[in-house]
Amino acid sequence: MSTNSTPAIASSFLNDLKTKTADSHKKLEELPVSMSIMSPDMKIEQYAKYLNLMHDVHQDTEQTVFPLFADLIEDLEQRRKKQLIEADLSFLNFDLTPFEKVFNTKELSVPFALGILYVVEGSTLGGRFILKNVSKVPELSGDQGVSYFNGYGERTGSFWKSFLGFLSEYEQEHNCGDTIVEGAVFAFDSIYNHFESK
């Protein structure tokens, strides 16, 4: 086997993951609450509502999923986002709604949880595009109120690549691609259900 085949295998899995989650991803993006933050007429109330919903997603991820990766992902602590949302809502004088669990599953295997993390980390990458739109609102035109969508700032791309590298290596080592895909679809669908119910 040539040494060049490893990236090809990794790339093939990542393409497969993207393809198999595309429908669930699209469905989530087409929800009114998701579309509202990309609207040129976005209202601060809609923005705050979206942040509140994403706070539930990140709190659940940090409580349920993160512990499984404490010894696996070196920069895991830097990937926490809950506090960024709290800072943004505080700046805008909006109160957080009481926490609601998003990922209702009794047992989480590492590969399944990795699928959830793929979706949550991917949302940070997408957040950089959303940032361009929300920054047009006068209240959000400075540095405050947008720390969540700012993600990792200039390091957002490198953080995403490093996560995909870990994801690919783990899948190759454990041959668990199907379970990762299941976890990712579950995550998209769970977030969809959480958003739709509000």
Backbone as a printed PyTorch tensor [residue, N CA C, xyz], in Angstrom:
tensor([[[  0.8540,  -1.2020,   0.0000],
         [  0.0000,   0.0000,   0.0000],
         [  0.8880,   1.2490,   0.0000]],

        [[  0.5880,   2.1890,  -0.8540],
         [  1.4190,   3.3930,  -0.9180],
         [  1.0880,   4.3280,   0.2330]],

        [[  2.0350,   5.1320,   0.6250],
         [  1.8250,   6.0380,   1.7590],
         [  0.8380,   7.1510,   1.4240]],

        [[  0.5670,   7.3430,   0.1500],
         [ -0.3570,   8.4170,  -0.2510],
         [ -1.8250,   8.0480,  -0.1000]],

        [[ -2.0980,   6.7840,   0.2010],
         [ -3.5030,   6.3540,   0.2240],
         [ -4.2400,   6.7970,   1.4850]],

        [[ -3.5140,   7.0640,   2.5810],
         [ -4.1830,   7.4360,   3.8330],
         [ -5.0110,   8.7030,   3.7020]],

        [[ -4.4640,   9.8130,   3.1730],
         [ -5.2960,  11.0090,   3.0140],
         [ -6.4920,  10.7600,   2.0970]],

        [[ -6.2890,   9.9020,   1.0950],
         [ -7.3840,   9.6010,   0.1610],
         [ -8.5190,   8.8930,   0.8860]],

        [[ -8.1680,   7.9410,   1.7630],
         [ -9.1890,   7.2170,   2.5350],
         [ -9.9200,   8.1960,   3.4630]],

        [[ -9.1450,   9.0500,   4.1300],
         [ -9.7240,  10.0410,   5.0460],
         [-10.6620,  10.9670,   4.2940]],

        [[-10.1930,  11.4290,   3.1420],
         [-10.9800,  12.3470,   2.3330],
         [-12.2730,  11.6790,   1.8640]],

        [[-12.1770,  10.4040,   1.5140],
         [-13.3450,   9.6430,   1.0630],
         [-14.3810,   9.5490,   2.1910]],

        [[-13.9180,   9.2820,   3.4110],
         [-14.8510,   9.2010,   4.5480],
         [-15.5050,  10.5540,   4.8130]],

        [[-14.7180,  11.6310,   4.7980],
         [-15.2670,  12.9650,   5.0720],
         [-16.2930,  13.3750,   4.0060]],

        [[-16.0260,  13.0100,   2.7620],
         [-16.9940,  13.2900,   1.6920],
         [-18.2750,  12.5030,   1.9140]],

        [[-18.1030,  11.2490,   2.3170],
         [-19.2420,  10.3720,   2.5990],
         [-20.0840,  10.9520,   3.7390]],

        [[-19.4060,  11.4070,   4.7800],
         [-20.0750,  12.0010,   5.9480],
         [-20.8780,  13.2360,   5.5380]],

        [[-20.2630,  14.0770,   4.7210],
         [-20.9390,  15.2920,   4.2570],
         [-22.1630,  14.9540,   3.4060]],

        [[-22.0050,  13.9840,   2.5210],
         [-23.0960,  13.5760,   1.6270],
         [-24.2620,  12.9880,   2.4150]],

        [[-23.9410,  12.1090,   3.3530],
         [-24.9990,  11.4040,   4.0980],
         [-25.7170,  12.2870,   5.1200]],

        [[-25.1260,  13.4320,   5.4370],
         [-25.7870,  14.3470,   6.3870],
         [-26.3920,  15.5620,   5.6720]],

        [[-26.2160,  15.6260,   4.3590],
         [-26.6250,  16.8170,   3.6010],
         [-28.1150,  17.1410,   3.7480]],

        [[-28.9740,  16.1280,   3.6590],
         [-30.4210,  16.3720,   3.7480],
         [-30.8120,  16.9200,   5.1200]],

        [[-30.2710,  16.3070,   6.1810],
         [-30.5770,  16.7620,   7.5480],
         [-30.0480,  18.1720,   7.7730]],

        [[-28.8760,  18.4580,   7.2120],
         [-28.2590,  19.7700,   7.3370],
         [-29.1300,  20.8280,   6.6470]],

        [[-29.5570,  20.5140,   5.4290],
         [-30.3670,  21.4450,   4.6340],
         [-31.7070,  21.7270,   5.3260]],

        [[-32.2950,  20.6770,   5.8710],
         [-33.5920,  20.8050,   6.5560],
         [-33.4780,  21.7640,   7.7420]],

        [[-32.3730,  21.6450,   8.4820],
         [-32.1460,  22.5180,   9.6330],
         [-31.9440,  23.9690,   9.1860]],

        [[-31.1830,  24.1540,   8.1340],
         [-30.9070,  25.5170,   7.6420],
         [-32.1570,  26.2060,   7.1060]],

        [[-33.1560,  25.4100,   6.6880],
         [-34.3640,  25.9810,   6.0910],
         [-35.4530,  26.3130,   7.1200]],

        [[-35.1930,  26.0160,   8.3800],
         [-36.1550,  26.3850,   9.4320],
         [-36.2200,  27.9080,   9.5570]],

        [[-37.3930,  28.4600,   9.8450],
         [-37.5140,  29.9220,   9.9830],
         [-36.5060,  30.5360,  10.9560]],

        [[-36.2700,  29.8750,  12.0950],
         [-35.3490,  30.4490,  13.0880],
         [-33.9110,  30.4690,  12.5510]],

        [[-33.5560,  29.4710,  11.7350],
         [-32.2220,  29.4400,  11.1350],
         [-32.1030,  30.5080,  10.0470]],

        [[-33.1510,  30.6350,   9.2410],
         [-33.1210,  31.5950,   8.1460],
         [-33.1750,  33.0420,   8.6380]],

        [[-33.7690,  33.2450,   9.8150],
         [-33.9450,  34.6140,  10.3240],
         [-32.6120,  35.3300,  10.5320]],

        [[-31.5710,  34.5810,  10.9460],
         [-30.2920,  35.2440,  11.2270],
         [-29.4740,  35.5040,   9.9590]],

        [[-29.9610,  34.9900,   8.8420],
         [-29.3130,  35.2960,   7.5620],
         [-30.1150,  36.3240,   6.7730]],

        [[-31.2220,  36.7660,   7.3510],
         [-32.0730,  37.7460,   6.6700],
         [-31.4490,  39.1400,   6.7510]],

        [[-31.5510,  39.9220,   5.6580],
         [-31.0520,  41.3060,   5.7070],
         [-31.8580,  42.1600,   6.6880]],

        [[-33.0580,  41.6780,   7.0470],
         [-33.9310,  42.4180,   7.9790],
         [-33.9300,  41.8040,   9.3750]],

        [[-32.8840,  41.0910,   9.7220],
         [-32.8600,  40.4130,  11.0200],
         [-33.0810,  41.3850,  12.1780]],

        [[-33.9230,  40.9600,  13.1140],
         [-34.1920,  41.7560,  14.3220],
         [-33.3560,  41.1960,  15.4780]],

        [[-33.0010,  42.0640,  16.4020],
         [-32.2030,  41.6390,  17.5640],
         [-32.9210,  40.5400,  18.3480]],

        [[-34.2490,  40.6110,  18.4310],
         [-35.0200,  39.5890,  19.1510],
         [-34.8190,  38.2080,  18.5100]],

        [[-34.7690,  38.1780,  17.1750],
         [-34.5640,  36.9120,  16.4640],
         [-33.1490,  36.3840,  16.7280]],

        [[-32.2190,  37.2920,  16.7560],
         [-30.8290,  36.9480,  17.0310],
         [-30.6960,  36.3470,  18.4370]],

        [[-31.3240,  37.0070,  19.4070],
         [-31.2750,  36.5370,  20.7950],
         [-31.9440,  35.1670,  20.9330]],

        [[-33.0350,  34.9730,  20.2110],
         [-33.7280,  33.6820,  20.2530],
         [-32.8240,  32.5770,  19.7250]],

        [[-32.1430,  32.8640,  18.6160],
         [-31.2290,  31.8800,  18.0310],
         [-30.1020,  31.5510,  19.0150]],

        [[-29.5290,  32.5760,  19.6160],
         [-28.4530,  32.3560,  20.5900],
         [-28.9290,  31.5170,  21.7730]],

        [[-30.1360,  31.8000,  22.2500],
         [-30.6980,  31.0210,  23.3530],
         [-30.8070,  29.5360,  22.9890]],

        [[-31.2790,  29.2640,  21.7830],
         [-31.4310,  27.8780,  21.3360],
         [-30.0690,  27.1980,  21.1990]],

        [[-29.0900,  27.9370,  20.6640],
         [-27.7510,  27.3700,  20.5100],
         [-27.0510,  27.1950,  21.8620]],

        [[-27.4440,  27.9910,  22.8410],
         [-26.8820,  27.8220,  24.1820],
         [-27.2460,  26.4360,  24.7180]],

        [[-28.4870,  26.0100,  24.4830],
         [-28.9050,  24.6590,  24.8920],
         [-28.0460,  23.6040,  24.1950]],

        [[-27.8130,  23.8100,  22.8950],
         [-27.0050,  22.8570,  22.1170],
         [-25.6030,  22.7440,  22.7070]],

        [[-24.9920,  23.8830,  22.9870],
         [-23.6130,  23.8580,  23.4940],
         [-23.5370,  23.3880,  24.9400]],

        [[-24.5140,  23.7670,  25.7440],
         [-24.4890,  23.2960,  27.1370],
         [-24.6210,  21.7750,  27.1790]],

        [[-25.5340,  21.2340,  26.3720],
         [-25.7150,  19.7820,  26.3310],
         [-24.4460,  19.0990,  25.8070]],

        [[-23.8490,  19.6790,  24.7710],
         [-22.6120,  19.1160,  24.1960],
         [-21.4850,  19.1220,  25.2340]],

        [[-21.3300,  20.2360,  25.9250],
         [-20.2330,  20.3610,  26.8860],
         [-20.4300,  19.4690,  28.1130]],

        [[-21.7040,  19.2240,  28.4600],
         [-21.9830,  18.3590,  29.6200],
         [-21.9220,  16.8740,  29.2530]],

        [[-22.4220,  16.5440,  28.0620],
         [-22.6090,  15.1400,  27.6960],
         [-21.5210,  14.5690,  26.8040]],

        [[-21.0940,  15.3530,  25.8210],
         [-20.1560,  14.8570,  24.8090],
         [-18.6940,  15.1190,  25.1860]],

        [[-18.4070,  16.3190,  25.6620],
         [-17.0130,  16.6910,  25.9580],
         [-16.2850,  15.7050,  26.8750]],

        [[-16.9370,  15.2040,  27.9490],
         [-16.2140,  14.2930,  28.8520],
         [-15.6210,  13.0690,  28.1410]],

        [[-16.2570,  12.6230,  27.0550],
         [-15.7600,  11.4500,  26.3270],
         [-14.4520,  11.7350,  25.5870]],

        [[-14.1700,  13.0290,  25.3550],
         [-12.9890,  13.3970,  24.5720],
         [-11.9100,  14.1040,  25.3860]],

        [[-12.0860,  14.0980,  26.7020],
         [-11.1510,  14.8110,  27.5860],
         [ -9.7000,  14.3800,  27.3670]],

        [[ -9.4860,  13.0940,  27.1020],
         [ -8.1170,  12.5890,  26.9140],
         [ -7.7690,  12.3690,  25.4470]],

        [[ -8.6660,  12.7620,  24.5540],
         [ -8.4530,  12.4910,  23.1280],
         [ -8.1730,  13.7420,  22.2980]],

        [[ -8.8430,  14.8480,  22.6460],
         [ -8.6720,  16.0900,  21.8810],
         [ -7.9390,  17.1110,  22.7460]],

        [[ -6.7310,  17.4480,  22.3420],
         [ -5.8600,  18.3050,  23.1620],
         [ -6.4350,  19.7020,  23.4200]],

        [[ -7.0550,  20.2870,  22.3910],
         [ -7.5400,  21.6660,  22.5490],
         [ -9.0370,  21.7350,  22.8770]],

        [[ -9.5370,  20.6680,  23.5010],
         [-10.9810,  20.5770,  23.7860],
         [-11.5000,  21.7610,  24.6060]],

        [[-10.7450,  22.1640,  25.6170],
         [-11.2010,  23.2630,  26.4830],
         [-11.3700,  24.5650,  25.7100]],

        [[-10.5510,  24.7670,  24.6880],
         [-10.6410,  25.9820,  23.8750],
         [-11.8790,  25.9640,  22.9660]],

        [[-12.5070,  24.8050,  22.8780],
         [-13.6660,  24.6610,  21.9910],
         [-15.0000,  24.8820,  22.7150]],

        [[-14.9540,  25.2960,  23.9460],
         [-16.1980,  25.5880,  24.6780],
         [-16.7940,  26.9070,  24.1810]],

        [[-18.1140,  26.9340,  23.9670],
         [-18.7640,  28.1390,  23.4020],
         [-19.8880,  28.7000,  24.2720]],

        [[-20.3070,  27.9240,  25.2440],
         [-21.4430,  28.3300,  26.0780],
         [-21.2400,  29.7220,  26.6720]],

        [[-20.0260,  29.9700,  27.1610],
         [-19.7440,  31.2510,  27.8240],
         [-19.7690,  32.4120,  26.8240]],

        [[-19.4630,  32.1340,  25.5480],
         [-19.5020,  33.1870,  24.5230],
         [-20.9400,  33.6450,  24.2860]],

        [[-21.8480,  32.6730,  24.2380],
         [-23.2700,  33.0050,  24.0490],
         [-23.7840,  33.7890,  25.2500]],

        [[-23.3770,  33.3650,  26.4350],
         [-23.8130,  34.0580,  27.6560],
         [-23.3360,  35.5140,  27.6460]],

        [[-22.1040,  35.7300,  27.1880],
         [-21.5570,  37.0930,  27.1190],
         [-22.3200,  37.9340,  26.0960]],

        [[-22.6490,  37.3440,  24.9610],
         [-23.3880,  38.0640,  23.9090],
         [-24.7830,  38.4640,  24.3880]],

        [[-25.4760,  37.5320,  25.0250],
         [-26.8360,  37.8260,  25.5060],
         [-26.8020,  38.8580,  26.6270]],

        [[-25.7840,  38.7840,  27.4590],
         [-25.6350,  39.7570,  28.5430],
         [-25.4190,  41.1550,  27.9680]],

        [[-24.5730,  41.2630,  26.9650],
         [-24.3010,  42.5410,  26.3100],
         [-25.5930,  43.1310,  25.7190]],

        [[-26.4360,  42.2530,  25.1800],
         [-27.6840,  42.7030,  24.5370],
         [-28.8520,  42.8460,  25.5300]],

        [[-28.5650,  42.5600,  26.8160],
         [-29.5920,  42.6290,  27.8800],
         [-30.7590,  41.6780,  27.6490]],

        [[-30.4430,  40.4820,  27.1640],
         [-31.4540,  39.4390,  27.0220],
         [-31.1560,  38.3530,  28.0330]],

        [[-32.1930,  37.8340,  28.6650],
         [-32.0110,  36.7630,  29.6430],
         [-31.9730,  35.4080,  28.9520]],

        [[-31.1460,  34.5190,  29.4900],
         [-31.1230,  33.1430,  29.0040],
         [-32.4010,  32.4320,  29.4230]],

        [[-32.9500,  31.6500,  28.5210],
         [-34.1180,  30.8360,  28.8920],
         [-33.6110,  29.6100,  29.6560]],

        [[-34.4620,  28.9810,  30.4680],
         [-34.0200,  27.7870,  31.2050],
         [-33.5160,  26.7030,  30.2450]],

        [[-32.4850,  25.9920,  30.6770],
         [-31.8580,  24.9720,  29.8340],
         [-32.8250,  23.8450,  29.4790]],

        [[-32.7900,  23.4610,  28.2110],
         [-33.5420,  22.2900,  27.7430],
         [-32.5870,  21.3400,  27.0450]],

        [[-32.6680,  20.0660,  27.4070],
         [-31.7770,  19.0670,  26.7980],
         [-32.1060,  18.9220,  25.3120]],

        [[-31.0700,  18.7870,  24.4980],
         [-31.2440,  18.6940,  23.0430],
         [-31.0160,  17.2650,  22.5500]],

        [[-29.9530,  16.6350,  23.0640],
         [-29.5750,  15.2980,  22.5850],
         [-30.1000,  14.2340,  23.5460]],

        [[-31.2980,  13.7610,  23.2710],
         [-31.9340,  12.7930,  24.1590],
         [-31.5620,  11.3720,  23.7700]],

        [[-30.4600,  10.9180,  24.3170],
         [-30.0230,   9.5440,  24.0980],
         [-29.4060,   9.0420,  25.3920]],

        [[-29.6910,   7.7910,  25.7370],
         [-29.2530,   7.2940,  27.0330],
         [-27.7620,   6.9950,  27.0670]],

        [[-27.2760,   6.3200,  26.0360],
         [-25.8590,   5.9530,  26.0410],
         [-25.1680,   6.5260,  24.8260]],

        [[-23.9700,   7.0230,  25.0350],
         [-23.1940,   7.6060,  23.9470],
         [-21.8850,   6.8480,  23.7830]],

        [[-21.6740,   6.2730,  22.6140],
         [-20.3560,   5.6980,  22.3270],
         [-19.4750,   6.8370,  21.8120]],

        [[-18.1790,   6.6490,  21.8370],
         [-17.2720,   7.6960,  21.3490],
         [-17.5230,   7.9990,  19.8690]],

        [[-17.6630,   6.9880,  18.9770],
         [-17.9050,   7.3120,  17.5650],
         [-19.2150,   8.0800,  17.3400]],

        [[-20.2750,   7.6940,  18.0380],
         [-21.5680,   8.3820,  17.9030],
         [-21.4350,   9.8280,  18.3900]],

        [[-20.7610,   9.9980,  19.5220],
         [-20.5350,  11.3390,  20.0830],
         [-19.6630,  12.1700,  19.1550]],

        [[-18.7620,  11.5110,  18.4420],
         [-17.8910,  12.2060,  17.4880],
         [-18.7290,  12.7810,  16.3410]],

        [[-19.7860,  12.0590,  15.9620],
         [-20.7080,  12.5590,  14.9470],
         [-21.4240,  13.8110,  15.4210]],

        [[-21.8140,  13.8280,  16.6950],
         [-22.4640,  15.0170,  17.2750],
         [-21.4750,  16.1840,  17.2780]],

        [[-20.2510,  15.8980,  17.6870],
         [-19.2260,  16.9420,  17.7600],
         [-18.9070,  17.5070,  16.3730]],

        [[-18.9710,  16.6630,  15.3600],
         [-18.7550,  17.1040,  13.9740],
         [-19.7650,  18.1930,  13.5960]],

        [[-21.0100,  17.9860,  13.9850],
         [-22.0680,  18.9490,  13.6660],
         [-21.8700,  20.2450,  14.4610]],

        [[-21.5800,  20.1200,  15.7390],
         [-21.4350,  21.2900,  16.6040],
         [-20.1960,  22.1080,  16.2100]],

        [[-19.0940,  21.4300,  15.9300],
         [-17.8860,  22.1400,  15.4880],
         [-18.0970,  22.7650,  14.1110]],

        [[-18.8230,  22.0660,  13.2570],
         [-19.1210,  22.5910,  11.9240],
         [-19.9270,  23.8740,  11.9850]],

        [[-20.7680,  23.9810,  13.0170],
         [-21.5820,  25.1950,  13.1480],
         [-20.7090,  26.4170,  13.4320]],

        [[-19.5400,  26.1920,  14.0260],
         [-18.6130,  27.3030,  14.2760],
         [-18.0460,  27.8310,  12.9600]],

        [[-17.7570,  26.9060,  12.0620],
         [-17.2650,  27.3060,  10.7420],
         [-18.3440,  28.1110,  10.0130]],

        [[-19.5840,  27.6150,  10.0630],
         [-20.7060,  28.3190,   9.4300],
         [-20.9820,  29.6590,  10.0790]],

        [[-20.6590,  29.7470,  11.3670],
         [-20.8900,  30.9860,  12.1090],
         [-20.1330,  32.1720,  11.5500]],

        [[-18.9950,  31.9080,  10.9110],
         [-18.2030,  32.9940,  10.3190],
         [-18.9560,  33.6510,   9.1550]],

        [[-19.7670,  32.8590,   8.4430],
         [-20.5850,  33.4190,   7.3520],
         [-21.7500,  34.2130,   7.9270]],

        [[-22.3320,  33.6770,   8.9990],
         [-23.4560,  34.3570,   9.6470],
         [-22.9890,  35.6900,  10.2280]],

        [[-21.7530,  35.7050,  10.7370],
         [-21.1790,  36.9170,  11.3380],
         [-21.2360,  38.0970,  10.3630]],

        [[-20.9660,  37.8210,   9.0890],
         [-20.9830,  38.8930,   8.0850],
         [-22.3550,  39.5440,   7.9980]],

        [[-23.4050,  38.7290,   8.1590],
         [-24.7590,  39.2850,   8.0810],
         [-25.1450,  40.0140,   9.3620]],

        [[-24.9330,  39.3840,  10.5060],
         [-25.3830,  39.9930,  11.7660],
         [-24.5980,  41.2660,  12.0920]],

        [[-23.3660,  41.3650,  11.5830],
         [-22.5570,  42.5600,  11.8450],
         [-23.0960,  43.8170,  11.1680]],

        [[-24.0570,  43.6230,  10.2510],
         [-24.6620,  44.7770,   9.5770],
         [-25.6930,  45.4760,  10.4670]],

        [[-26.1190,  44.7860,  11.5230],
         [-27.0720,  45.3720,  12.4630],
         [-26.3130,  46.3470,  13.3660]],

        [[-26.7950,  47.5850,  13.4990],
         [-26.0480,  48.6040,  14.2650],
         [-25.5980,  48.1400,  15.6550]],

        [[-26.4790,  47.4530,  16.3890],
         [-26.1230,  47.0110,  17.7500],
         [-24.9970,  45.9830,  17.7570]],

        [[-24.7710,  45.3590,  16.6030],
         [-23.7800,  44.2740,  16.5380],
         [-22.6030,  44.6190,  15.6420]],

        [[-22.4490,  45.8900,  15.3400],
         [-21.4220,  46.2770,  14.3740],
         [-20.0150,  46.3630,  14.9760]],

        [[-19.9280,  46.3540,  16.3170],
         [-18.6040,  46.3760,  16.9540],
         [-18.1300,  44.9640,  17.2530]],

        [[-17.2910,  44.8400,  18.2820],
         [-16.7810,  43.5110,  18.6450],
         [-17.6780,  42.8090,  19.6550]],

        [[-18.5630,  43.5550,  20.2950],
         [-19.3840,  42.9550,  21.3510],
         [-20.7180,  42.4520,  20.7960]],

        [[-21.2190,  41.4110,  21.4610],
         [-22.5000,  40.8390,  21.0400],
         [-22.3660,  39.8100,  19.9330]],

        [[-21.1410,  39.6340,  19.4210],
         [-20.9360,  38.6860,  18.3150],
         [-19.8120,  37.6810,  18.6080]],

        [[-19.4600,  37.5200,  19.8760],
         [-18.3230,  36.6450,  20.1930],
         [-18.6030,  35.1880,  19.8080]],

        [[-19.8750,  34.7560,  19.9000],
         [-20.1930,  33.3740,  19.5290],
         [-19.9530,  33.1390,  18.0370]],

        [[-20.4760,  34.0100,  17.2070],
         [-20.3160,  33.8250,  15.7620],
         [-18.8960,  34.1330,  15.2800]],

        [[-18.1580,  34.8380,  16.0900],
         [-16.7580,  35.0780,  15.7510],
         [-15.9410,  33.7940,  15.8870]],

        [[-16.5060,  32.8290,  16.6210],
         [-15.8730,  31.5170,  16.7550],
         [-14.4690,  31.5960,  17.3010]],

        [[-13.5400,  31.0150,  16.5600],
         [-12.1310,  31.0480,  16.9650],
         [-11.3920,  32.1680,  16.2480]],

        [[-12.1490,  33.1340,  15.7390],
         [-11.5310,  34.2530,  15.0320],
         [-10.7650,  33.7790,  13.8130]],

        [[ -9.5640,  34.3080,  13.6610],
         [ -8.7340,  33.9610,  12.4970],
         [ -8.2980,  32.4940,  12.5130]],

        [[ -8.4280,  31.8480,  13.6680],
         [ -8.0050,  30.4410,  13.7740],
         [ -9.1350,  29.4570,  13.4770]],

        [[-10.3070,  29.9750,  13.0910],
         [-11.4640,  29.1010,  12.8780],
         [-11.1640,  28.0110,  11.8490]],

        [[-10.5600,  28.3880,  10.7310],
         [-10.2380,  27.4080,   9.6880],
         [ -9.2720,  26.3440,  10.1690]],

        [[ -8.2410,  26.7510,  10.8900],
         [ -7.2410,  25.7800,  11.3610],
         [ -7.8230,  24.8760,  12.4510]],

        [[ -8.7080,  25.4190,  13.2920],
         [ -9.3590,  24.5870,  14.3140],
         [-10.2310,  23.5200,  13.6470]],

        [[-10.9100,  23.9120,  12.5800],
         [-11.7820,  22.9760,  11.8570],
         [-10.9420,  21.8830,  11.1930]],

        [[ -9.8410,  22.2680,  10.5540],
         [ -8.9790,  21.2850,   9.8930],
         [ -8.3850,  20.3170,  10.9030]],

        [[ -7.9880,  20.8450,  12.0470],
         [ -7.4090,  19.9720,  13.0610],
         [ -8.4540,  18.9960,  13.6080]],

        [[ -9.7060,  19.4470,  13.7420],
         [-10.7680,  18.5440,  14.1880],
         [-11.0290,  17.4680,  13.1340]],

        [[-11.0970,  17.8670,  11.8570],
         [-11.3270,  16.8890,  10.7870],
         [-10.1930,  15.8710,  10.7270]],

        [[ -8.9750,  16.3170,  11.0150],
         [ -7.8320,  15.4020,  11.0540],
         [ -8.0190,  14.3460,  12.1310]],

        [[ -8.4290,  14.8000,  13.3200],
         [ -8.6830,  13.8710,  14.4270],
         [ -9.8150,  12.9090,  14.0670]],

        [[-10.8960,  13.4480,  13.5050],
         [-12.0680,  12.6610,  13.1150],
         [-11.6800,  11.5640,  12.1210]],

        [[-10.9180,  11.9370,  11.1050],
         [-10.4910,  10.9790,  10.0720],
         [ -9.6140,   9.8780,  10.6540]],

        [[ -8.6590,  10.2860,  11.4900],
         [ -7.7570,   9.3050,  12.1030],
         [ -8.5180,   8.3320,  12.9830]],

        [[ -9.4590,   8.8770,  13.7660],
         [-10.2300,   8.0140,  14.6730],
         [-11.0530,   7.0140,  13.8740]],

        [[-11.6870,   7.4990,  12.8050],
         [-12.5230,   6.6200,  11.9750],
         [-11.6800,   5.5180,  11.3440]],

        [[-10.5000,   5.8940,  10.8620],
         [ -9.6390,   4.9190,  10.1980],
         [ -9.1310,   3.8690,  11.1790]],

        [[ -8.7810,   4.3430,  12.3650],
         [ -8.2330,   3.4400,  13.3810],
         [ -9.2850,   2.4750,  13.9110]],

        [[-10.5210,   2.9530,  14.0350],
         [-11.5630,   2.1410,  14.6740],
         [-12.6190,   1.6200,  13.6990]],

        [[-12.5040,   1.9930,  12.4230],
         [-13.4320,   1.5260,  11.4010],
         [-14.8950,   1.7130,  11.8310]],

        [[-15.2240,   2.9580,  12.2200],
         [-16.5360,   3.2260,  12.8140],
         [-17.2980,   4.3200,  12.0550]],

        [[-17.0480,   4.4090,  10.7590],
         [-17.6540,   5.4660,   9.9530],
         [-19.1640,   5.5200,  10.0230]],

        [[-19.8030,   4.3390,   9.9730],
         [-21.2720,   4.3030,   9.9910],
         [-21.8310,   4.9010,  11.2770]],

        [[-21.1820,   4.6080,  12.4000],
         [-21.6570,   5.1230,  13.6960],
         [-21.4470,   6.6310,  13.7930]],

        [[-20.3390,   7.1260,  13.2430],
         [-20.1010,   8.5760,  13.2290],
         [-21.1910,   9.2710,  12.4090]],

        [[-21.5110,   8.6930,  11.2500],
         [-22.5710,   9.2540,  10.4030],
         [-23.9000,   9.2570,  11.1580]],

        [[-24.2000,   8.1540,  11.8330],
         [-25.4470,   8.0670,  12.6230],
         [-25.5030,   9.1730,  13.6660]],

        [[-24.3860,   9.4010,  14.3440],
         [-24.3190,  10.4430,  15.3720],
         [-24.5270,  11.8230,  14.7790]],

        [[-23.9680,  12.0570,  13.6080],
         [-24.0990,  13.3650,  12.9550],
         [-25.5370,  13.6110,  12.4990]],

        [[-26.1570,  12.6070,  11.8950],
         [-27.5600,  12.7400,  11.4690],
         [-28.4520,  12.9630,  12.6950]],

        [[-28.1710,  12.1950,  13.7550],
         [-28.9140,  12.3520,  15.0100],
         [-28.7880,  13.7820,  15.5350]],

        [[-27.5710,  14.3360,  15.4610],
         [-27.3350,  15.7010,  15.9600],
         [-28.1190,  16.7210,  15.1410]],

        [[-28.0260,  16.6420,  13.8290],
         [-28.7760,  17.5720,  12.9770],
         [-30.2770,  17.4750,  13.2590]],

        [[-30.7750,  16.2460,  13.3550],
         [-32.2190,  16.0430,  13.5800],
         [-32.6520,  16.5080,  14.9670]],

        [[-31.7890,  16.2930,  15.9500],
         [-32.1040,  16.7220,  17.3230],
         [-32.1520,  18.2400,  17.4160]],

        [[-31.1890,  18.9120,  16.7590],
         [-31.1740,  20.3830,  16.7660],
         [-32.3860,  20.9060,  15.9960]],

        [[-32.7170,  20.2370,  14.9050],
         [-33.9080,  20.6080,  14.1250],
         [-35.1480,  20.5550,  15.0150]],

        [[-35.3200,  19.4580,  15.7340],
         [-36.4950,  19.2900,  16.6030],
         [-36.5250,  20.3430,  17.6960]],

        [[-35.3560,  20.6590,  18.2210],
         [-35.2480,  21.6800,  19.2830],
         [-35.6400,  23.0570,  18.7340]],

        [[-35.1490,  23.3770,  17.5640],
         [-35.4510,  24.6620,  16.9230],
         [-36.9270,  24.7490,  16.5290]],

        [[-37.4250,  23.6570,  15.9790],
         [-38.7920,  23.6830,  15.4430],
         [-39.8230,  23.8270,  16.5550]],

        [[-39.4960,  23.3340,  17.7340],
         [-40.4680,  23.3630,  18.8360],
         [-40.6050,  24.7370,  19.4570]],

        [[-39.7630,  25.6990,  19.0180],
         [-39.7690,  27.0310,  19.6290],
         [-40.4400,  28.0570,  18.7270]]])
